[in-house]
XYZ file of C-alpha atoms in Angstrom:
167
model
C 2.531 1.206 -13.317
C 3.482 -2.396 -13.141
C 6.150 -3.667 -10.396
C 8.996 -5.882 -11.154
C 10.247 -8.320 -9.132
C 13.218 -10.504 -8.397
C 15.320 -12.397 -5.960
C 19.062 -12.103 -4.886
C 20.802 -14.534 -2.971
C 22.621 -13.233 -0.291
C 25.054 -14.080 3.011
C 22.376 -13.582 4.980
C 19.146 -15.419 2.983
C 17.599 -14.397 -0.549
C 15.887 -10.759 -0.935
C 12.993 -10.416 -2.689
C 13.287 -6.685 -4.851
C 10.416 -4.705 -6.192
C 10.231 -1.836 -8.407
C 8.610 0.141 -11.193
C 9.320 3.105 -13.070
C 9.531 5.885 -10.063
C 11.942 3.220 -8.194
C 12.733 0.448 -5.225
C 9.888 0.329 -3.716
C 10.663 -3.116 -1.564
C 12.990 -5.007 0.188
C 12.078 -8.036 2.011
C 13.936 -10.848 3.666
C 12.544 -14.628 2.968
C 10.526 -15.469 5.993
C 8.908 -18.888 5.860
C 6.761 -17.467 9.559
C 4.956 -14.719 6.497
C 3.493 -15.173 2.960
C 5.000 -12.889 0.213
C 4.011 -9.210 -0.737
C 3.952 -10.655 -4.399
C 0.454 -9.646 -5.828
C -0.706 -11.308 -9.206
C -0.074 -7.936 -11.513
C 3.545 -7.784 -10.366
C 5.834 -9.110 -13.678
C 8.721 -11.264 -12.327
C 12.283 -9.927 -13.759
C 15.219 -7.463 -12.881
C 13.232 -4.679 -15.361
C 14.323 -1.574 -12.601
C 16.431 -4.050 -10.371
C 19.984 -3.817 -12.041
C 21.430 -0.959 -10.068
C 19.648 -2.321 -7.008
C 21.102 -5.688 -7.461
C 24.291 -4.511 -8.484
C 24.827 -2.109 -5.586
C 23.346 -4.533 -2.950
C 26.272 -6.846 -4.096
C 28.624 -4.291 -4.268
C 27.592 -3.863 -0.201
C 27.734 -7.783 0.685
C 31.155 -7.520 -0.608
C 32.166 -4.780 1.581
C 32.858 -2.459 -1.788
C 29.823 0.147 -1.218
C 29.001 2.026 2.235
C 26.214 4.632 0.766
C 23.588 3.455 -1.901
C 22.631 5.659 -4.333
C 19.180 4.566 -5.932
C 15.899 5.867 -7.026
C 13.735 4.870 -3.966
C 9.801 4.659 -4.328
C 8.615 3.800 -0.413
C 5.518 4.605 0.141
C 4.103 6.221 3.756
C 3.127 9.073 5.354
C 5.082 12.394 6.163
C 5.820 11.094 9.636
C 7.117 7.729 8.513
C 9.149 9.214 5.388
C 10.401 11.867 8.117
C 11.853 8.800 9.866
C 13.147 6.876 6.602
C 14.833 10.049 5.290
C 16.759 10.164 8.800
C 17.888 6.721 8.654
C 20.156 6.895 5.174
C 21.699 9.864 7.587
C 23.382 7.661 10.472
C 26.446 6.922 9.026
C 27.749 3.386 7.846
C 28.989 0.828 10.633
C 27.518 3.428 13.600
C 24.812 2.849 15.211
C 22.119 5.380 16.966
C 19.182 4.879 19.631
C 15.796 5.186 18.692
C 15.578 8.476 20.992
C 18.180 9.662 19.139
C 16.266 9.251 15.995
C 13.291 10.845 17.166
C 15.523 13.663 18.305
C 17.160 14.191 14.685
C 14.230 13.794 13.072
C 12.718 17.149 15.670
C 10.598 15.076 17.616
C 12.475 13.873 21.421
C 9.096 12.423 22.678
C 8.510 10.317 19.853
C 10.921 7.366 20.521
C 7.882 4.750 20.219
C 6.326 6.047 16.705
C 10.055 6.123 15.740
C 10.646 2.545 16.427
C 6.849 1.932 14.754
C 7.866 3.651 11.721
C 11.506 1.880 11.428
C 9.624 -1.605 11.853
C 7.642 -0.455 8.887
C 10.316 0.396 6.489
C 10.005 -1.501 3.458
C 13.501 -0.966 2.133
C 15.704 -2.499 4.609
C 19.698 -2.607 3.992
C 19.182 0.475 1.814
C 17.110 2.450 4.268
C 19.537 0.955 6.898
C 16.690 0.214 9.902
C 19.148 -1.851 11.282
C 21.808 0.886 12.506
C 18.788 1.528 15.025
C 19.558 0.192 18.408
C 18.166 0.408 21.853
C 19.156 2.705 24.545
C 20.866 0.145 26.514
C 23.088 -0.956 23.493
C 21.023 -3.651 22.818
C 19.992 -5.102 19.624
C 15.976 -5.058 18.991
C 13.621 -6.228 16.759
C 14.221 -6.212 13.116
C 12.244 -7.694 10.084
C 15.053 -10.196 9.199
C 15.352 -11.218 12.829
C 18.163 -10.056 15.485
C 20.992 -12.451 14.043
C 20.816 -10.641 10.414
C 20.905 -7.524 12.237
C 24.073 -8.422 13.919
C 25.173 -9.909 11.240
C 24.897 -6.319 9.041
C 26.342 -4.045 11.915
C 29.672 -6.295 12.161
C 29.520 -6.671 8.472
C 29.497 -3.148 8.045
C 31.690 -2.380 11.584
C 34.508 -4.681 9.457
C 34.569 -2.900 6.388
C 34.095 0.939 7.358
C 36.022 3.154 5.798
C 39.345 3.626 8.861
C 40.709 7.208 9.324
C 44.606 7.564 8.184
C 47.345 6.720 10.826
C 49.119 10.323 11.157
C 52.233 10.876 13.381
C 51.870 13.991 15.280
């Protein structure tokens, strides 16, 4: 199955978006520190990438607060355990990574959670970056720490607000 590939410029840097015919399979910010995923059979072109594109600006523009895409990660049980979990914390909240490994069954697995967030390959989508530490602090995050804040207050400014009601 061959991938397809393409970039989207964003507020916070240009994406690089893979996918075939079974779906996204990656997200990745620009990081001049790492070399692309890009392998020589991949076929550059938004083939699989409009409703990715499409809903990722939909997002950036504060319009969309739950994607809805055919998503193709690839990892074991454990880590797909973890991944499934994440599109669960609602959007502009925030959880701990303990309380990740506890939703996901698992209260003693904080560190493997963290381990298997790091490795999510769909970032934004599969949103890693609602993950926080115990403390309240921010911690690591494949696009660095200032794109994470930058998505929780994006996100914190645009969530949906309950109705004003008079009791």
């Amino acid at each position: 199955m061959t991938i397809h590939y393409d970039y989207l410029d964003t507020p916070i840097g240009r994406l690089l978006l893979a996918a075939d015919d079974a779906g996204l399979r990656y997200v990745e910010f620009e990081r001049t520190d790492q070399g692309e995923r890009i392998s020589p059979s991949w076929r550059r072109g938004r083939r699989h990438l409009d409703a990715a594109v499409g809903q990722l600006e939909a997002y950036f523009a504060g319009e969309l607060h739950a994607f809805d895409l055919p998503l193709a990660a690839e990892g074991t049980d454990f880590r797909k355990s973890v991944w499934d979990a994440l599109v669960r914390i609602p959007y502009g909240e925030t959880i701990s990574y303990g309380e990740l490994a506890r939703r996901i069954g698992d209260p003693s697995a904080s560190r493997a959670v963290g381990a298997a967030n790091g490795a999510n390959p769909l970032p934004i989508i599969v949103p890693c970056h609602r993950v926080i530490g115990a403390n309240g602090k921010l911690t690591g995050f494949g696009g660095g720490l200032p794109v994470k804040q930058w998505l929780l207050e994006h996100e914190r400014r645009h969530a949906p607000r309950a109705p004003f009601a008079l009791s």
